[in-house]
Short mmCIF file of C-alpha atoms and ligand atoms in Angstrom, two decimals:
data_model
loop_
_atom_site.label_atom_id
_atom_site.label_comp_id
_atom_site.label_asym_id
_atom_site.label_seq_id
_atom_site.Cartn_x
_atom_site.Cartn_y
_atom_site.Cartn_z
CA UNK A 246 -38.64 -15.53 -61.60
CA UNK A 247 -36.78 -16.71 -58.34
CA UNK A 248 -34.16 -13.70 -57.42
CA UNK A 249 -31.15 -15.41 -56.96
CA UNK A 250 -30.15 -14.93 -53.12
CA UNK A 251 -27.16 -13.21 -52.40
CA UNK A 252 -24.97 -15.02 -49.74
CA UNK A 253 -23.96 -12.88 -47.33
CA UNK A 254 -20.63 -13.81 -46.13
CA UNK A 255 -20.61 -14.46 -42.47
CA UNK A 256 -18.43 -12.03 -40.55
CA UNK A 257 -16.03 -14.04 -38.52
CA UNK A 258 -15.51 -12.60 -34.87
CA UNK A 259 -11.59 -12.70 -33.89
CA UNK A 260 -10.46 -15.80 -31.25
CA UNK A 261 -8.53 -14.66 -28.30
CA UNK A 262 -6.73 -16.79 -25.28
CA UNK A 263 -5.58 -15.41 -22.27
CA UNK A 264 -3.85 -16.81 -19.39
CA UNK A 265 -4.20 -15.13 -16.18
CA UNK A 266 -7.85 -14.64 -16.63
CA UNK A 267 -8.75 -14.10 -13.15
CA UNK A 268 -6.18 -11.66 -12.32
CA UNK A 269 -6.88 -7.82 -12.36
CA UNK A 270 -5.46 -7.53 -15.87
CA UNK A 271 -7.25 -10.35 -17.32
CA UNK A 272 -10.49 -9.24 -16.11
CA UNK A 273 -10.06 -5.65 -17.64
CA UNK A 274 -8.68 -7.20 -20.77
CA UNK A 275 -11.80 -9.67 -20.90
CA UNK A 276 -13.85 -6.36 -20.65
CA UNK A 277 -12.22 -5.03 -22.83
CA UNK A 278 -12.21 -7.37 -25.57
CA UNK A 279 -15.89 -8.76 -25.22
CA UNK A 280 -16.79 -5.13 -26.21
CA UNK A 281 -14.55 -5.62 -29.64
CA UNK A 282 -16.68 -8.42 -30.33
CA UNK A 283 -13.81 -11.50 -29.52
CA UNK A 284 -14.71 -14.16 -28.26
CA UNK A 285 -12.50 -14.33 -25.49
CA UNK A 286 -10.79 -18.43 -23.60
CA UNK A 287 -9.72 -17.98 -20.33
CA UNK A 288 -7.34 -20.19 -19.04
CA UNK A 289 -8.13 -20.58 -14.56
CA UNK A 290 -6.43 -23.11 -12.34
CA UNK A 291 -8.79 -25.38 -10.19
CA UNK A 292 -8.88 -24.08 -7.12
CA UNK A 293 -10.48 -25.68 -3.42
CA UNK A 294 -12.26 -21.89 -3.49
CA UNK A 295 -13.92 -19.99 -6.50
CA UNK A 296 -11.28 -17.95 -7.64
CA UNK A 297 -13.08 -16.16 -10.33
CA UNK A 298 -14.22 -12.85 -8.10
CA UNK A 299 -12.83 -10.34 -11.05
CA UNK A 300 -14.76 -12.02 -13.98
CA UNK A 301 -17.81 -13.68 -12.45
CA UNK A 302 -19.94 -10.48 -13.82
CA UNK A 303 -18.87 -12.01 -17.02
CA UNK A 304 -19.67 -15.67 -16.52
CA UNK A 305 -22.20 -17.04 -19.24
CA UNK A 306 -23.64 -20.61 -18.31
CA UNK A 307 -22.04 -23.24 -20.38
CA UNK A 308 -24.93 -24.14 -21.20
CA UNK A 309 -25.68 -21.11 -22.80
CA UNK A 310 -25.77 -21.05 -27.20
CA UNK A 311 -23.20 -18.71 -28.82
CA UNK A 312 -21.28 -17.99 -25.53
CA UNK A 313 -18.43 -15.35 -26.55
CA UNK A 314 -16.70 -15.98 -22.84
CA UNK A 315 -15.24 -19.42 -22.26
CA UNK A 316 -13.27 -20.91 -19.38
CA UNK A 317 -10.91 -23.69 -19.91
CA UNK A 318 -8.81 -25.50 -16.82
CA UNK A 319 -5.32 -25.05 -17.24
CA UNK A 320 -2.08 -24.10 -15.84
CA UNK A 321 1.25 -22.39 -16.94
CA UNK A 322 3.04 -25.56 -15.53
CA UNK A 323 1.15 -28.18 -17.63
CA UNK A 324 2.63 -28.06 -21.08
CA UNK A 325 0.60 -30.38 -22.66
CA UNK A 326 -3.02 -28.98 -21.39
CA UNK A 327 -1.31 -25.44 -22.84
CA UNK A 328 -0.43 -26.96 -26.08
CA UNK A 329 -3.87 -28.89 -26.46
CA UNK A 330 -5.56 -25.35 -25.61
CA UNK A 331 -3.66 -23.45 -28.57
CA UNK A 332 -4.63 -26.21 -30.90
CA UNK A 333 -8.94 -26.33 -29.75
CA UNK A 334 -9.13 -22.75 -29.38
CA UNK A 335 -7.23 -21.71 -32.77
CA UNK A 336 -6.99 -18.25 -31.35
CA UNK A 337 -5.80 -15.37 -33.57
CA UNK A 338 -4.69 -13.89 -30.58
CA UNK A 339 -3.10 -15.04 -27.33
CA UNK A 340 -2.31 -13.14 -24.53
CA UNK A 341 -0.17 -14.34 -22.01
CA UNK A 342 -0.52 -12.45 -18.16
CA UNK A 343 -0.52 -15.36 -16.24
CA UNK A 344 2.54 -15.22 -13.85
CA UNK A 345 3.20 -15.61 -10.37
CA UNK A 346 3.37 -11.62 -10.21
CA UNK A 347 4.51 -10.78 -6.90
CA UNK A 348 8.30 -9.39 -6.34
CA UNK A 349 8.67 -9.97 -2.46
CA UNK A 350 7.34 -13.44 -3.02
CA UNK A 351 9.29 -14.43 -5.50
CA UNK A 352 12.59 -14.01 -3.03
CA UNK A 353 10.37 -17.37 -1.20
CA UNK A 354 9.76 -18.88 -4.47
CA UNK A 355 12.48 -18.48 -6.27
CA UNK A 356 11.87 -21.98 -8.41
CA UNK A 357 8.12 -21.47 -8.84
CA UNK A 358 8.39 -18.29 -10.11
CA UNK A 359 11.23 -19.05 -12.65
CA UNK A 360 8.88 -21.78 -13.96
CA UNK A 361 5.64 -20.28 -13.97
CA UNK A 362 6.55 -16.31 -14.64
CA UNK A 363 9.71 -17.58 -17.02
CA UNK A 364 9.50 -21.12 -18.66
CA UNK A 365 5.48 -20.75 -18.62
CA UNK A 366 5.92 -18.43 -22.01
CA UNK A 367 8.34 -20.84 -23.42
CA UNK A 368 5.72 -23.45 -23.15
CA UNK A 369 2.93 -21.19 -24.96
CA UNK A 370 5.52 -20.00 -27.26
CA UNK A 371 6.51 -23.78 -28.71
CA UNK A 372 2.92 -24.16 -28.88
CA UNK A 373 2.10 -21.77 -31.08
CA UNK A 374 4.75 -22.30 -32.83
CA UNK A 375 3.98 -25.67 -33.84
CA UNK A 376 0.28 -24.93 -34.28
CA UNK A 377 1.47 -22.74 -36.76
CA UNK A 378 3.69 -24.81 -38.66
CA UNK A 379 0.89 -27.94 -38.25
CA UNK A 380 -2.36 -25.43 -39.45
CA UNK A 381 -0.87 -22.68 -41.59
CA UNK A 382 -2.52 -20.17 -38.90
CA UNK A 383 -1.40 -17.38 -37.65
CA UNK A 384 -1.86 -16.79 -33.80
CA UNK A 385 -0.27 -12.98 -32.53
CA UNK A 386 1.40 -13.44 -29.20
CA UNK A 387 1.37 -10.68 -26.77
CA UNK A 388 3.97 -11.22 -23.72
CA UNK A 389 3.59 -9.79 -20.43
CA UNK A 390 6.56 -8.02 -19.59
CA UNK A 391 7.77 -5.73 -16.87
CA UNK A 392 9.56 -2.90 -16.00
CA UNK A 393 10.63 -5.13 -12.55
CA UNK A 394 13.27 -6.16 -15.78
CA UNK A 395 15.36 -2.69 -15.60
CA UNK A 396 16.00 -3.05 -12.23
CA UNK A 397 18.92 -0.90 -11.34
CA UNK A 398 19.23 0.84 -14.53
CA UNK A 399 18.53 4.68 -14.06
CA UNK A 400 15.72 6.46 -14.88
CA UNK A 401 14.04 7.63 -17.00
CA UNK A 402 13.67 3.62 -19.08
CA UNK A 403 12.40 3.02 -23.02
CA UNK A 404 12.81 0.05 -24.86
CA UNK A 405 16.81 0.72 -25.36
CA UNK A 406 17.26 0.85 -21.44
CA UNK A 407 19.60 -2.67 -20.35
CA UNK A 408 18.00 -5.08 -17.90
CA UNK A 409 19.28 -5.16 -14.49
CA UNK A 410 16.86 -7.25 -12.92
CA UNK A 411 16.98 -7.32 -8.91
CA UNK A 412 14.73 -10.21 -8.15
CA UNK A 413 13.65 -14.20 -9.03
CA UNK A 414 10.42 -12.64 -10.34
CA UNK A 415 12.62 -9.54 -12.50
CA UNK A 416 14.75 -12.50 -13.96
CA UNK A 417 11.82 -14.47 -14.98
CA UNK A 418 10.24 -11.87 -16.72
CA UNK A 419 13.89 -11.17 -18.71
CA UNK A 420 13.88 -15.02 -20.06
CA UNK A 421 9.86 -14.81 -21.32
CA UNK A 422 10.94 -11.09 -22.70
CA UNK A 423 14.37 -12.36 -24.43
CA UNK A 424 12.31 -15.89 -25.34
CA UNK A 425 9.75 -13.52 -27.11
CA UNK A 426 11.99 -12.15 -29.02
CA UNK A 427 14.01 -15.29 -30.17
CA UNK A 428 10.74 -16.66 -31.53
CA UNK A 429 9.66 -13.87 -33.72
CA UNK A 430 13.82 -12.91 -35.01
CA UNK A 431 14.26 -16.94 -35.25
CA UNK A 432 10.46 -18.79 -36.31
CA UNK A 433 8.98 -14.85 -37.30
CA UNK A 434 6.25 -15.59 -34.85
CA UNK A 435 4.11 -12.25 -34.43
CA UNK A 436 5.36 -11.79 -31.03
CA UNK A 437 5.10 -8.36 -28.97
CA UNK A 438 6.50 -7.79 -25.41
CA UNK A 439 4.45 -4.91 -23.61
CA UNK A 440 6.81 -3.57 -21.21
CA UNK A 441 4.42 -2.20 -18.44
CA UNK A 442 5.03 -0.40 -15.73
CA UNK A 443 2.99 -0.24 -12.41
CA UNK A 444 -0.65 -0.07 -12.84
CA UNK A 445 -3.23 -0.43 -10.42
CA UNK A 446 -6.74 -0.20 -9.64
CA UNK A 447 -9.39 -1.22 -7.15
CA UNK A 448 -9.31 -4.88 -8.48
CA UNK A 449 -5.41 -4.65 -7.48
CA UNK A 450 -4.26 -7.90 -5.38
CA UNK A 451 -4.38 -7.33 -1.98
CA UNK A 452 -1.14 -7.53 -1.16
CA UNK A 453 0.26 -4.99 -3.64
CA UNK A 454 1.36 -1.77 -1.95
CA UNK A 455 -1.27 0.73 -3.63
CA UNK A 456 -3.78 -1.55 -2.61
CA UNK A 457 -2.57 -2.74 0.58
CA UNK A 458 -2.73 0.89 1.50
CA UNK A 459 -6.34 2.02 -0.10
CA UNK A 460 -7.55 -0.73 1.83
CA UNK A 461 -5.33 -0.08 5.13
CA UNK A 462 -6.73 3.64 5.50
CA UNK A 463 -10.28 2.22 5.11
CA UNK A 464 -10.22 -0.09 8.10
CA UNK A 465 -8.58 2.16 9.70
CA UNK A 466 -11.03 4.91 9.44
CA UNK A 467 -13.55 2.28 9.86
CA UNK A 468 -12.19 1.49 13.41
CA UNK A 469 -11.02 -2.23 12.44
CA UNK A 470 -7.14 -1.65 12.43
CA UNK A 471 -4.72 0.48 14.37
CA UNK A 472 -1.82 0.52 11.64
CA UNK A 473 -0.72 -0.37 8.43
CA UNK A 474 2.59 -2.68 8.62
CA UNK A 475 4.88 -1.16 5.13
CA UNK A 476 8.82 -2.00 4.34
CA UNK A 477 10.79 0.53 2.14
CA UNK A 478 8.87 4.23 1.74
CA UNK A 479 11.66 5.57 -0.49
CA UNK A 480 10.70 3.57 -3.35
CA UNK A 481 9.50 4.97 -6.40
CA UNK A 482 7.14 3.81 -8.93
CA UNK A 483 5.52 4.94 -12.16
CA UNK A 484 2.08 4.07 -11.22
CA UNK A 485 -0.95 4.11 -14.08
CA UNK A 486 -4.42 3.04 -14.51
CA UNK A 487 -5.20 -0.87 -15.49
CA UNK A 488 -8.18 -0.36 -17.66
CA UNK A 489 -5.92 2.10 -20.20
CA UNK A 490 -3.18 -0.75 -20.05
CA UNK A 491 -4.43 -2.86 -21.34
CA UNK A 492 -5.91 -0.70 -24.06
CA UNK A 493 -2.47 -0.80 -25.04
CA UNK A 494 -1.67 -4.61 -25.37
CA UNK A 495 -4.57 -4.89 -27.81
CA UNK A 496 -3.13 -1.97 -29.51
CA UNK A 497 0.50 -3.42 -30.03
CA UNK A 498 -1.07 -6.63 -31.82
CA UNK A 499 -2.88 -4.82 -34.48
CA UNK A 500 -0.01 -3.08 -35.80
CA UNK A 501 1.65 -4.13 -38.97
CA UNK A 502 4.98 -5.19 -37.43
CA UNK A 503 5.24 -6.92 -33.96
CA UNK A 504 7.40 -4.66 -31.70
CA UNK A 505 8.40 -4.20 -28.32
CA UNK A 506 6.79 -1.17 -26.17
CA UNK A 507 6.81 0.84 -22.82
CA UNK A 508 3.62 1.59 -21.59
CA UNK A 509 3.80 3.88 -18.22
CA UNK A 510 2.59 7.45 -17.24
CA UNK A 511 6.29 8.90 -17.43
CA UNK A 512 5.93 10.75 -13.59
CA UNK A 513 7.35 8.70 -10.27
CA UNK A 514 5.91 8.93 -6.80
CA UNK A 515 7.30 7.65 -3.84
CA UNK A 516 5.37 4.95 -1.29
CA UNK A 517 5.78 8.10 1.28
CA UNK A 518 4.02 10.22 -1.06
CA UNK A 519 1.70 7.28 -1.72
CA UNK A 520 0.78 6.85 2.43
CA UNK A 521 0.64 11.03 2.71
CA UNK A 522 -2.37 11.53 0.15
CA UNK A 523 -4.09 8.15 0.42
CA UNK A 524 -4.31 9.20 4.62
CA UNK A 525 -5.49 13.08 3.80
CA UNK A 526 -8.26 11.42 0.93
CA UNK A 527 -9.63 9.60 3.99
CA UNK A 528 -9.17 13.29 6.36
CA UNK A 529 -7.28 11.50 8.71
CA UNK A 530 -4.00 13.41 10.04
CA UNK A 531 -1.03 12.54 11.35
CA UNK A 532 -0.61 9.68 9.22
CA UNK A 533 2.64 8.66 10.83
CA UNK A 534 0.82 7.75 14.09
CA UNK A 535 -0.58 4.82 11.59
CA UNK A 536 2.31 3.49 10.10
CA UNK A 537 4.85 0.54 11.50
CA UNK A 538 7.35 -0.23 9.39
CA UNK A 539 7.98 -4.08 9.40
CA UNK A 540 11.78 -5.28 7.87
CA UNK A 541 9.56 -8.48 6.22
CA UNK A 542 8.19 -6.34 3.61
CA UNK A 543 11.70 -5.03 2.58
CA UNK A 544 13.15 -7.06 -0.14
CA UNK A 545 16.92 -8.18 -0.47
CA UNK A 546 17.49 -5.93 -3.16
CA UNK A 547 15.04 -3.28 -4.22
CA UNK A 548 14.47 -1.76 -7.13
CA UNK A 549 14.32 1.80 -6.29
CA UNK A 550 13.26 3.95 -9.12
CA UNK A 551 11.17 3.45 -12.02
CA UNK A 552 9.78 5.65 -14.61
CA UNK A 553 8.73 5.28 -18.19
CA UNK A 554 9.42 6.71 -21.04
CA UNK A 555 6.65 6.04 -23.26
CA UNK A 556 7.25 7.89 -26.13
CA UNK A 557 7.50 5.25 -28.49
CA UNK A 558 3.81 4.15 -27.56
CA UNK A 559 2.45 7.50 -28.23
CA UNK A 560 4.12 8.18 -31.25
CA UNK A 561 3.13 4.40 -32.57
CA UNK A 562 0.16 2.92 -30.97
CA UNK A 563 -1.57 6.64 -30.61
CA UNK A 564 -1.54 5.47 -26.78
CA UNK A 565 -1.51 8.13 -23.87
CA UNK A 566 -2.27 7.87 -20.04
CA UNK A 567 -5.35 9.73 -18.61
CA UNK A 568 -5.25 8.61 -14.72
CA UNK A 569 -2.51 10.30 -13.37
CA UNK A 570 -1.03 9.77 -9.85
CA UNK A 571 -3.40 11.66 -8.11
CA UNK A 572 -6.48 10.53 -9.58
CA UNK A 573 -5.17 6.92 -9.11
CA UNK A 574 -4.75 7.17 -5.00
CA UNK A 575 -8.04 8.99 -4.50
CA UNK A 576 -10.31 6.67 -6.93
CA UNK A 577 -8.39 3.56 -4.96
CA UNK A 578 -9.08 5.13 -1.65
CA UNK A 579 -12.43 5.78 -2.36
CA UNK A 580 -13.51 2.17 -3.72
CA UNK A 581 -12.15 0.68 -0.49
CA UNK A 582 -14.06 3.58 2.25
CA UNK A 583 -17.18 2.47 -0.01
CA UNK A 584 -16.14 -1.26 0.52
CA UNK A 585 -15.94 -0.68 4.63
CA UNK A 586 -18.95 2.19 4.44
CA UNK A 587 -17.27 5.15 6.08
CA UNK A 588 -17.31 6.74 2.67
CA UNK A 589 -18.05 10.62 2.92
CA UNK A 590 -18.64 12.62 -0.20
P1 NAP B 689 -2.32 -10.79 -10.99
O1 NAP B 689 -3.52 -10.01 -10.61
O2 NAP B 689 -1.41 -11.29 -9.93
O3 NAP B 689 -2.80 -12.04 -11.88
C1 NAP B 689 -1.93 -13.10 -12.18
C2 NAP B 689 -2.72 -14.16 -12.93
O4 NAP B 689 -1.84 -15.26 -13.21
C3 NAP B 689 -3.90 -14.74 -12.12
O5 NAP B 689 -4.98 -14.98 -13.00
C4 NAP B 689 -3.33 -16.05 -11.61
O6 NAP B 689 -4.31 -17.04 -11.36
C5 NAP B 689 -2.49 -16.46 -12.82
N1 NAP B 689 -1.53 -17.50 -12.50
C6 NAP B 689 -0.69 -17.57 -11.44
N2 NAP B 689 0.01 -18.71 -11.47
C7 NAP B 689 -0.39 -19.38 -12.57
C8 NAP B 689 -0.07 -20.65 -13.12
N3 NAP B 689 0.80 -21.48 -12.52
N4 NAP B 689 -0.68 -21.04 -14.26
C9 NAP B 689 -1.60 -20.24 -14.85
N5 NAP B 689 -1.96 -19.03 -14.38
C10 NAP B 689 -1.37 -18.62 -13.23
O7 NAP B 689 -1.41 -9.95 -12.01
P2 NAP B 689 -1.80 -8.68 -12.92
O8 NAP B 689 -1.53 -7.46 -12.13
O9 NAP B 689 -3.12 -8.88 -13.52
O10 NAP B 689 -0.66 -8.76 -14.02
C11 NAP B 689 -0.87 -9.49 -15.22
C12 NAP B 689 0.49 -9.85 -15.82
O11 NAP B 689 1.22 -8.66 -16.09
C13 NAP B 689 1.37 -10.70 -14.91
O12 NAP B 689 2.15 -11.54 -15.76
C14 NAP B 689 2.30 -9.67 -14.26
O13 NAP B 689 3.50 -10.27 -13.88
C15 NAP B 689 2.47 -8.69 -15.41
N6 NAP B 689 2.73 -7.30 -15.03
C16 NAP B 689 1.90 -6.67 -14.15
C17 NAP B 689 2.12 -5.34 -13.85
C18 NAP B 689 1.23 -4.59 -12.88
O14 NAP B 689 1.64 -3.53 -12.43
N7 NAP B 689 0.03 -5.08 -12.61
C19 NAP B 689 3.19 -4.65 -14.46
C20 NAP B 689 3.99 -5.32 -15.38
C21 NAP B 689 3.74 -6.65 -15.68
P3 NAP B 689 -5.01 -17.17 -9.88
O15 NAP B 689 -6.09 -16.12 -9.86
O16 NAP B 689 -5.51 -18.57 -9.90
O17 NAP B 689 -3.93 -16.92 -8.88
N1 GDD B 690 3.87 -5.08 -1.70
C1 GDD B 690 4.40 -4.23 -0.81
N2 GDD B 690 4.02 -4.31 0.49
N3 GDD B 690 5.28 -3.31 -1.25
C2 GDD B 690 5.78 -2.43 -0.34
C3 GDD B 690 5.42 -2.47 1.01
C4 GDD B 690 4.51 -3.46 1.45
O1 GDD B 690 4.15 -3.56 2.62
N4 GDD B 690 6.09 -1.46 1.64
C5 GDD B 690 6.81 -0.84 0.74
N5 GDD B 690 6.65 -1.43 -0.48
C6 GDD B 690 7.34 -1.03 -1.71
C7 GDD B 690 8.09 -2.19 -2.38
O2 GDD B 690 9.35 -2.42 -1.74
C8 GDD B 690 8.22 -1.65 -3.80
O3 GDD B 690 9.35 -0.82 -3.91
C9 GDD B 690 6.96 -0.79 -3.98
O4 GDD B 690 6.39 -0.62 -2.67
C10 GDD B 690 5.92 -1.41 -4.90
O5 GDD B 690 5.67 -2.73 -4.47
P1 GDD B 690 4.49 -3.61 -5.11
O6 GDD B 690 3.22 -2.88 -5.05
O7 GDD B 690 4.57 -4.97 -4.48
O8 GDD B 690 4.89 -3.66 -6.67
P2 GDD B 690 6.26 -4.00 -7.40
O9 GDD B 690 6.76 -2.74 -8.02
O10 GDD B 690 7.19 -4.76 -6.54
O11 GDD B 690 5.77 -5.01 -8.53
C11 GDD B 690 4.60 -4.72 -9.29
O12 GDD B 690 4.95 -3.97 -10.43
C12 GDD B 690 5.78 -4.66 -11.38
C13 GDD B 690 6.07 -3.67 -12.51
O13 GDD B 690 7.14 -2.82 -12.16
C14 GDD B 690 3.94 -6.06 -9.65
O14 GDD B 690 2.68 -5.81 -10.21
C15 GDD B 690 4.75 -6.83 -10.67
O15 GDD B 690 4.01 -7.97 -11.11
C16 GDD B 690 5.03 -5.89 -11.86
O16 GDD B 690 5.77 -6.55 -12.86
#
């Protein structure tokens, strides 16, 4: 007699989508979620030059069978190509880091940014909303957020801290936090903002101070630049490491309730402090005789001191920081003196 075959029922992998693919978050996140098993959308902007540096290692021809790593055009602008991506992808989880991210730019930019870094979630929010109400499905939503939102507000900030943003890009962020949260109390959308503080890491933007600075001492030390041009040195940051950040947005949409969270290392350096061991990792002294201070990088109001307090994040999501400050500034230094070949072990 024929044994009756047992059908094995096919274990579904999970659906994310993710703006802001190509940035140094997405790419980690990407990483970090092809390794779960997801298969991950990414949602890139057409560009006149490849702008897909930070995820090409991940690229899988299209015409590739059972590709887990998709690229879809898009932009944060476009409501309707957002709204037609949430209903072809049917992701069970979205992730939204796309944003134009930089402070000092966003004092030039002040309408851009609002739209892109602040009506940009409202767009993916109504679109998951209705794709929920339309399919029955659920899609999690996790929201970029920043800690560019407290602003003025003394130190040490949690998730009780008030917002005092200081720039176009701090107020942006504020609306997609606050807009977060009005879907999930108003439509009970699973909706989390991660409230992130500084994190870097050798796929940092260029322009970004950590990285402006790994990369400064390098040419430097390789004989290609006389100085590095910085604004305000007194500022201080909390400043992690991006692969364990984003660790923690995964983290705060597989929990039973969606929340708000910090996510930061809890210590503070200043961009002196920053300059002073980023120079002496590269054994190059007087670091003063290297650095001009230009007023364009200053910003019209600074934010001058941020640190988190994550302690809702460890007692919660189990999450902790391992890179400290330290660790940080020498592994960044010592990506870019590899990058210009003056390393020395
Ligand atoms: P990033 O490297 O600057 O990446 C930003 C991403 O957003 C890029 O993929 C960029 O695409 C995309 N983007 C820009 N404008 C867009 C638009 N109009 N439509 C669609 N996508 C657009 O930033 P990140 O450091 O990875 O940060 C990720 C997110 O976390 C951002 O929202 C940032 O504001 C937020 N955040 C970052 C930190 C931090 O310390 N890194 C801390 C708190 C919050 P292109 O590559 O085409 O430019
Ligand atoms: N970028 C830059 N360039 N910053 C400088 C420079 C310079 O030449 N000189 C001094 N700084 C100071 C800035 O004034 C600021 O106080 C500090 O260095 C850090 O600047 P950025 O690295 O540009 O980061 P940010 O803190 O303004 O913003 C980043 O962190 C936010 C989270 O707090 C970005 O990643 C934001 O997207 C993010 O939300």
């Amino acid at each position: 007699m024929q044994q009756e075959k047992k059908s094995v029922p096919e274990l579904k992998h999970k659906i994310a989508l993710l703006t802001g693919v190509t940035g140094q978050d997405g790419s980690y996140l990407s990483e970090f979620l092809l390794k779960k098993g997801y298969e991950v959308h990414g949602v890139i902007r057409r560009a006149s030059v490849f702008n897909t540096a930070r995820i090409d290692h991940l690229f899988q021809d299209p015409h590739e069978e059972n590709k887990r790593f998709i690229l879809h055009y898009g932009d944060l602008a476009d409501a309707n190509t957002v709204r037609k991506l949430v209903y072809q992808v049917q992701p069970d989880e979205v992730y939204n880091l796309g944003a134009q991210s930089h402070v000092r730019v966003s004092f030039d930019i002040p309408e851009y940014t609002a739209n892109i870094t602040g009506v940009g979630t409202l767009r993916i929010l109504e679109a998951i909303k209705d794709f929920q109400e339309h399919t029955g499905k659920l899609a999690k939503f996790y929201q970029a957020s920043s800690s560019e939102m407290f602003g003025s507000s003394p130190p040490p900030q949690n998730e009780l801290t008030s917002f005092r943003p200081r720039s176009p890009y701090g107020i942006a962020k504020a609306f997609s936090y606050y807009t977060t949260v009005n879907y999930r109390e108003a439509y009970g959308l699973f909706a989390c903002n991660g409230i992130l503080f500084n994190h870097e890491s050798e796929r940092r933007g260029e322009t970004f101070v950590t990285r402006k600075i790994a990369r400064g001492v390098a040419r430097i030390k390789a004989g290609l630049d006389k100085k590095i041009y910085l604004g305000n040195l007194d500022a201080r940051r909390d400043w992690g490491y991006a692969p364990e950040y984003v660790e923690a947005m995964w983290l705060m949409l597989q929990q039973r309730e969606p929340e708000d969270y910090v996510i930061g290392t809890g210590e503070s350096h200043s961009v002196r402090e920053l300059v002073e061991l980023a120079f002496s990792r590269a054994s190059i002294r007087a670091w003063q005789d290297y650095i001009g201070i230009d007023p364009r990088y200053y910003r019209p109001a600074e934010v001058e001191h941020l640190i988190a307090d994550p302690s809702k994040a460890r007692v919660k999501l189990g999450w902790t920081p391992k890179t400290k400050f330290h660790e940080l500034v020498e592994r960044m230094v010592d990506a870019s003196l590899k990058e210009y070949n003056v390393y020395e072990a």
